[in-house]
């Protein structure tokens, strides 16, 4: 008798500005899942946070829609989470309430709410295994300020930077400007502390441009990170694993625009990905080692893409940031790096699901009242 296919809840959409990217990632994952081993259960989330029934989510992917919208007319059925460990439940739609069996959730819900620990906590409470980092690693990895502080505490190389809070900026913008001038030299990059896909990022070449860049960053988060602009190459490494993570071959991004912004990543299709990156053997090994150290420093699991700056001239390596839920679009770096390392896209997805289930089994060994242990 053949083994039952595992039901994979493919979670996508959501309230972040990366909603459209998430939908493209979901199509990539859905198309590559081995249908002989996995049943894809679409868990689509609208921009206002409504979890649609699986058939509605499947219709979004099949229709090539750019966003998740509720059906029209909307029958009203929704997926909800049982916070008592009862998993996912469908309610409404004239059917009453029924459970939605899910073996594991594969989330590609990028950005706010999806990769910052919020949905991870929700799935933990529901007792549903999921691909990727847990609550702590997701939250710290998403926050550029906290992540940089952790990297520095672990002795990892980080370029000059500082953080500015929106309230501090509003009350005393002059002091904030002076702090930027003291800590960095022009140009600088101004980013929302929590964000992804290069949304809200500005390159600031002179002091008179700083105010507008900070205001743009504050549209997306209450804290902005200001980083020293360096003459660098952009190197990325994909990491895969739980307790014994492995690093892919390094890749290099040559952006089509002045820096690797949203358009260069997703719209103009003109940026160049060099895989493997043209590096000498020592530098390639060094960047892979640092990637695993950064992964461990943030207490990550499953997957992450670690981004580096390699300074021209000096050859210094700096950890830029870690993406705990990298894109899975057809042009995304993470799957391309593993393909170049010898792990094809469908097998990569299968390995990520295995890692999620292994981690969930390990978590179940903890003493909890739900499991009948502990005092």
Coordinates of C-alpha atoms in Angstrom, one line a residue:
X1 CA 0.0 0.0 0.0
X2 CA 1.5 3.4 -1.0
X3 CA 2.1 6.0 1.6
X4 CA -0.4 8.8 1.8
X5 CA 0.5 12.1 0.2
X6 CA 1.4 14.8 2.7
X7 CA -0.9 17.7 2.7
X8 CA 1.1 20.9 2.3
X9 CA -0.6 24.2 3.2
X10 CA 0.8 26.7 0.8
X11 CA 0.4 30.1 2.6
X12 CA 0.6 33.3 0.5
X13 CA -0.6 36.8 0.1
X14 CA -1.0 38.8 3.3
X15 CA -1.0 42.5 4.3
X16 CA 2.5 43.5 3.5
X17 CA 3.8 45.5 0.5
X18 CA 5.3 42.3 -0.7
X19 CA 1.9 40.8 -1.4
X20 CA 2.4 40.5 -5.2
X21 CA 5.8 38.9 -4.8
X22 CA 4.3 36.4 -2.5
X23 CA 1.7 35.3 -5.1
X24 CA 4.4 34.8 -7.7
X25 CA 6.4 32.7 -5.2
X26 CA 3.3 30.6 -4.5
X27 CA 2.9 29.8 -8.1
X28 CA 6.5 28.7 -8.3
X29 CA 6.2 26.4 -5.3
X30 CA 2.8 25.0 -6.4
X31 CA 4.1 24.1 -9.9
X32 CA 7.2 22.4 -8.5
X33 CA 5.8 20.3 -5.7
X34 CA 5.9 16.6 -6.6
X35 CA 2.2 15.7 -7.0
X36 CA 3.0 12.1 -6.3
X37 CA 4.2 12.9 -2.8
X38 CA 2.4 16.1 -1.9
X39 CA -1.2 17.5 -2.1
X40 CA -1.1 21.3 -2.3
X41 CA -3.7 23.0 -0.1
X42 CA -3.8 26.7 -1.0
X43 CA -4.1 29.0 1.9
X44 CA -4.5 32.5 0.3
X45 CA -4.7 35.6 2.5
X46 CA -6.2 38.8 1.3
X47 CA -4.6 42.2 1.8
X48 CA -6.9 42.8 4.7
X49 CA -6.0 39.6 6.4
X50 CA -8.8 37.2 5.5
X51 CA -7.8 33.6 5.0
X52 CA -9.8 32.2 2.1
X53 CA -11.0 28.6 1.7
X54 CA -8.5 26.3 -0.2
X55 CA -10.6 26.2 -3.4
X56 CA -10.6 30.0 -3.5
X57 CA -6.9 30.1 -3.0
X58 CA -6.4 27.6 -5.8
X59 CA -8.5 29.7 -8.1
X60 CA -6.3 32.7 -7.4
X61 CA -3.2 30.8 -8.6
X62 CA -4.9 29.2 -11.5
X63 CA -6.3 32.5 -12.8
X64 CA -2.8 34.2 -12.8
X65 CA -4.2 37.0 -10.6
X66 CA -1.6 39.4 -9.3
X67 CA -3.2 39.7 -5.9
X68 CA -5.4 37.6 -3.5
X69 CA -8.9 39.0 -3.6
X70 CA -12.0 37.4 -2.1
X71 CA -14.3 35.8 -4.7
X72 CA -17.2 37.9 -6.1
X73 CA -19.8 37.3 -4.9
X74 CA -18.0 36.3 -1.7
X75 CA -19.5 33.2 -0.2
X76 CA -18.0 34.1 3.1
X77 CA -16.2 30.9 4.0
X78 CA -12.9 31.4 5.8
X79 CA -10.0 29.4 7.3
X80 CA -9.3 30.1 11.0
X81 CA -6.7 28.8 13.4
X82 CA -7.6 26.9 16.5
X83 CA -5.2 28.4 19.1
X84 CA -5.7 25.4 21.3
X85 CA -3.6 23.2 19.1
X86 CA -6.4 22.0 17.0
X87 CA -4.9 23.0 13.6
X88 CA -6.8 24.8 10.8
X89 CA -10.6 25.0 10.6
X90 CA -12.9 26.0 7.8
X91 CA -16.0 27.8 8.9
X92 CA -19.0 29.4 7.2
X93 CA -19.8 29.1 3.5
X94 CA -23.0 27.2 4.4
X95 CA -21.1 24.2 5.5
X96 CA -20.8 24.8 9.2
X97 CA -17.4 24.1 10.7
X98 CA -14.9 21.5 9.5
X99 CA -11.3 20.7 10.1
X100 CA -8.7 21.3 7.3
X101 CA -6.1 18.6 7.7
X102 CA -2.6 20.0 7.1
X103 CA 0.6 18.0 7.6
X104 CA 2.9 21.1 7.2
X105 CA 2.6 24.7 6.1
X106 CA 4.9 26.1 3.5
X107 CA 4.7 29.8 3.8
X108 CA 5.8 32.2 1.1
X109 CA 3.9 35.1 2.8
X110 CA 6.8 37.6 2.6
X111 CA 7.2 40.7 4.7
X112 CA 5.2 42.1 7.6
X113 CA 3.0 39.4 9.3
X114 CA 4.5 36.6 7.2
X115 CA 8.2 36.4 8.1
X116 CA 8.5 38.4 11.2
X117 CA 7.3 35.8 13.7
X118 CA 3.6 36.6 13.8
X119 CA 2.3 33.8 11.6
X120 CA 5.0 31.5 13.0
X121 CA 3.5 32.1 16.5
X122 CA 0.0 31.5 15.2
X123 CA 1.0 28.1 13.6
X124 CA 2.9 27.2 16.8
X125 CA -0.3 27.7 18.9
X126 CA -2.3 25.8 16.3
X127 CA 0.1 22.9 16.5
X128 CA 0.9 22.9 12.8
X129 CA 4.5 22.3 11.6
X130 CA 5.8 24.9 9.2
X131 CA 8.8 25.4 6.9
X132 CA 11.5 27.8 8.1
X133 CA 12.6 29.7 11.2
X134 CA 10.7 29.8 14.4
X135 CA 9.2 32.8 16.2
X136 CA 12.5 34.2 17.6
X137 CA 14.6 33.7 14.5
X138 CA 11.9 35.1 12.2
X139 CA 11.4 38.2 14.4
X140 CA 15.1 38.9 14.8
X141 CA 15.9 38.2 11.2
X142 CA 13.3 40.6 10.0
X143 CA 14.5 43.5 12.1
X144 CA 17.7 44.8 10.6
X145 CA 18.6 46.8 13.7
X146 CA 18.3 43.9 16.1
X147 CA 20.0 41.5 13.6
X148 CA 23.0 43.7 13.2
X149 CA 23.3 44.0 17.0
X150 CA 23.3 40.2 17.2
X151 CA 25.9 39.9 14.4
X152 CA 28.1 42.3 16.2
X153 CA 27.7 40.5 19.5
X154 CA 28.8 37.3 17.7
X155 CA 31.9 39.0 16.2
X156 CA 30.6 38.9 12.6
X157 CA 31.7 41.7 10.4
X158 CA 29.1 44.5 9.8
X159 CA 29.6 47.8 8.0
X160 CA 29.1 51.2 9.6
X161 CA 25.5 51.8 10.5
X162 CA 23.0 53.4 13.0
X163 CA 19.3 53.3 13.7
X164 CA 16.9 56.2 14.0
X165 CA 13.5 56.0 15.6
X166 CA 10.6 57.9 14.1
X167 CA 9.7 59.6 17.4
X168 CA 13.3 60.7 17.9
X169 CA 13.4 62.1 14.4
X170 CA 10.1 63.9 14.8
X171 CA 11.1 65.5 18.1
X172 CA 14.7 66.4 17.2
X173 CA 15.6 66.0 13.5
X174 CA 18.7 68.1 13.8
X175 CA 20.3 65.6 16.3
X176 CA 19.4 62.8 14.0
X177 CA 21.1 64.4 11.0
X178 CA 24.2 65.1 13.1
X179 CA 24.3 61.4 14.3
X180 CA 24.2 60.3 10.7
X181 CA 27.0 62.6 9.7
X182 CA 29.1 61.5 12.7
X183 CA 28.6 57.7 12.1
X184 CA 28.8 57.5 8.3
X185 CA 30.0 59.3 5.2
X186 CA 28.0 60.0 2.0
X187 CA 26.5 58.2 0.3
X188 CA 24.3 56.2 2.7
X189 CA 21.4 53.8 2.3
X190 CA 18.3 54.4 4.4
X191 CA 16.0 51.4 5.0
X192 CA 13.0 50.5 7.1
X193 CA 14.3 48.3 9.9
X194 CA 11.5 45.8 9.1
X195 CA 11.0 45.2 5.5
X196 CA 12.0 43.2 2.4
X197 CA 12.2 43.2 -1.4
X198 CA 14.0 46.6 -1.1
X199 CA 10.7 48.4 -0.5
X200 CA 11.2 51.8 1.1
X201 CA 15.0 51.9 0.5
X202 CA 16.7 55.1 -0.7
X203 CA 20.3 55.9 -1.7
X204 CA 21.2 59.2 -0.2
X205 CA 24.2 61.0 -1.9
X206 CA 24.1 64.3 0.1
X207 CA 22.8 65.6 3.4
X208 CA 20.0 67.6 1.8
X209 CA 18.4 64.3 0.6
X210 CA 18.4 62.6 4.0
X211 CA 15.0 64.0 5.3
X212 CA 13.0 62.7 2.3
X213 CA 14.7 59.3 2.6
X214 CA 13.9 59.0 6.3
X215 CA 10.3 60.0 5.7
X216 CA 10.0 57.3 3.1
X217 CA 11.5 54.7 5.4
X218 CA 9.2 55.8 8.2
X219 CA 6.2 55.1 5.9
X220 CA 7.0 51.4 6.3
X221 CA 8.4 51.1 9.9
X222 CA 8.9 53.2 13.0
X223 CA 12.6 52.6 12.9
X224 CA 15.0 53.4 10.0
X225 CA 18.5 51.9 9.6
X226 CA 21.1 54.1 7.9
X227 CA 24.0 52.1 6.4
X228 CA 27.3 53.4 5.0
X229 CA 27.4 53.2 1.2
X230 CA 30.4 51.2 0.2
X231 CA 32.1 50.3 -3.1
X232 CA 31.2 46.6 -3.0
X233 CA 30.1 43.5 -4.9
X234 CA 26.8 41.9 -3.6
X235 CA 27.3 38.3 -2.7
X236 CA 24.6 35.9 -1.5
X237 CA 24.6 32.4 0.0
X238 CA 21.7 30.1 0.5
X239 CA 21.6 28.1 3.8
X240 CA 19.6 24.9 4.3
X241 CA 19.2 22.8 7.4
X242 CA 18.3 22.8 11.1
X243 CA 21.0 21.8 13.6
X244 CA 23.6 21.1 10.9
X245 CA 23.0 23.7 8.2
X246 CA 24.8 23.7 4.9
X247 CA 25.7 26.5 2.6
X248 CA 25.3 26.7 -1.2
X249 CA 27.8 28.0 -3.6
X250 CA 27.9 31.8 -3.5
X251 CA 26.2 33.9 -6.1
X252 CA 26.6 37.5 -7.1
X253 CA 24.1 40.1 -8.1
X254 CA 25.0 42.7 -10.6
X255 CA 22.0 45.1 -10.4
X256 CA 20.5 46.8 -13.4
X257 CA 19.8 49.9 -11.4
X258 CA 22.1 52.0 -9.2
X259 CA 21.4 49.5 -6.4
X260 CA 19.3 46.3 -6.1
X261 CA 15.9 47.9 -5.6
X262 CA 12.4 46.5 -6.1
X263 CA 12.4 47.2 -9.9
X264 CA 15.8 45.6 -10.3
X265 CA 14.6 42.5 -8.4
X266 CA 11.2 41.9 -9.9
X267 CA 10.3 44.3 -12.8
X268 CA 12.9 45.0 -15.4
X269 CA 14.5 41.5 -15.6
X270 CA 17.8 43.1 -16.5
X271 CA 19.9 42.4 -13.3
X272 CA 22.5 39.7 -13.8
X273 CA 22.9 36.8 -11.4
X274 CA 26.3 35.2 -11.5
X275 CA 26.1 31.6 -10.1
X276 CA 28.6 30.6 -8.9
X277 CA 30.1 34.0 -8.1
X278 CA 33.5 34.6 -9.6
X279 CA 35.5 34.4 -6.3
X280 CA 38.8 32.9 -5.4
X281 CA 38.6 29.7 -3.4
X282 CA 39.5 31.3 -0.1
X283 CA 36.9 34.0 -0.3
X284 CA 34.2 31.6 -1.5
X285 CA 34.9 29.3 1.5
X286 CA 35.0 32.3 3.9
X287 CA 31.6 33.6 2.7
X288 CA 30.0 30.2 3.1
X289 CA 31.4 29.8 6.6
X290 CA 30.2 33.3 7.6
X291 CA 26.7 32.4 6.2
X292 CA 26.4 29.4 8.5
X293 CA 27.7 31.5 11.4
X294 CA 25.1 34.2 10.7
X295 CA 22.4 31.5 10.4
X296 CA 23.3 30.1 13.8
X297 CA 23.6 33.5 15.4
X298 CA 20.0 34.3 14.7
X299 CA 18.8 30.8 15.8
X300 CA 17.4 30.0 12.4
X301 CA 16.0 26.8 11.0
X302 CA 15.1 25.4 7.6
X303 CA 16.3 28.0 5.2
X304 CA 17.7 31.5 4.9
X305 CA 19.5 33.6 2.3
X306 CA 22.5 35.5 3.8
X307 CA 23.5 38.6 1.9
X308 CA 27.1 40.0 2.0
X309 CA 29.1 43.0 0.8
X310 CA 32.5 42.3 -0.6
X311 CA 34.4 45.5 -0.6
X312 CA 36.3 46.3 -3.8
X313 CA 40.0 46.9 -3.2
X314 CA 40.2 45.8 0.4
X315 CA 38.5 42.4 -0.1
X316 CA 36.7 42.8 3.2
X317 CA 33.5 40.9 3.7
X318 CA 30.5 42.4 5.6
X319 CA 27.3 40.6 6.6
X320 CA 24.5 42.8 5.2
X321 CA 21.4 41.0 6.2
X322 CA 19.7 37.6 6.5
X323 CA 16.4 36.8 4.7
X324 CA 14.6 34.1 6.6
X325 CA 11.9 33.7 3.9
X326 CA 13.6 34.3 0.6
X327 CA 11.7 34.6 -2.6
X328 CA 10.7 31.5 -4.5
X329 CA 9.8 33.2 -7.8
X330 CA 11.3 31.8 -11.1
X331 CA 14.1 34.4 -10.9
X332 CA 14.8 34.2 -7.2
X333 CA 18.3 33.7 -6.0
X334 CA 17.7 31.1 -3.3
X335 CA 16.4 28.2 -5.4
X336 CA 18.9 29.1 -8.2
X337 CA 21.8 28.8 -5.7
X338 CA 20.8 25.4 -4.6
X339 CA 20.2 24.3 -8.2
X340 CA 23.8 25.3 -8.9
X341 CA 24.9 23.4 -5.8
X342 CA 23.2 20.2 -7.1
X343 CA 19.8 20.3 -5.5
X344 CA 17.0 20.8 -8.0
X345 CA 13.9 23.0 -7.2
X346 CA 11.5 20.1 -6.5
X347 CA 14.0 18.3 -4.3
X348 CA 14.8 21.5 -2.5
X349 CA 11.1 21.9 -1.6
X350 CA 10.9 18.3 -0.5
X351 CA 14.0 18.8 1.7
X352 CA 12.5 21.9 3.3
X353 CA 9.3 20.0 4.1
X354 CA 11.3 17.2 5.7
X355 CA 13.3 19.7 7.8
X356 CA 10.0 21.3 9.0
X357 CA 8.6 17.9 10.1
X358 CA 11.9 17.0 11.8
X359 CA 11.9 20.3 13.7
X360 CA 8.3 19.7 14.7
X361 CA 9.1 16.2 16.0
X362 CA 11.9 17.7 18.0
X363 CA 9.6 20.4 19.5
X364 CA 7.1 17.7 20.6
X365 CA 9.8 16.3 22.9
X366 CA 9.5 19.4 25.0
X367 CA 7.6 19.0 28.3
X368 CA 4.3 20.7 27.8
X369 CA 0.8 20.2 29.3
X370 CA -0.5 19.6 25.8
X371 CA 1.8 16.5 25.5
X372 CA 0.9 15.3 29.0
X373 CA 4.4 16.0 30.5
X374 CA 5.7 18.4 32.9
X375 CA 4.4 19.5 36.3

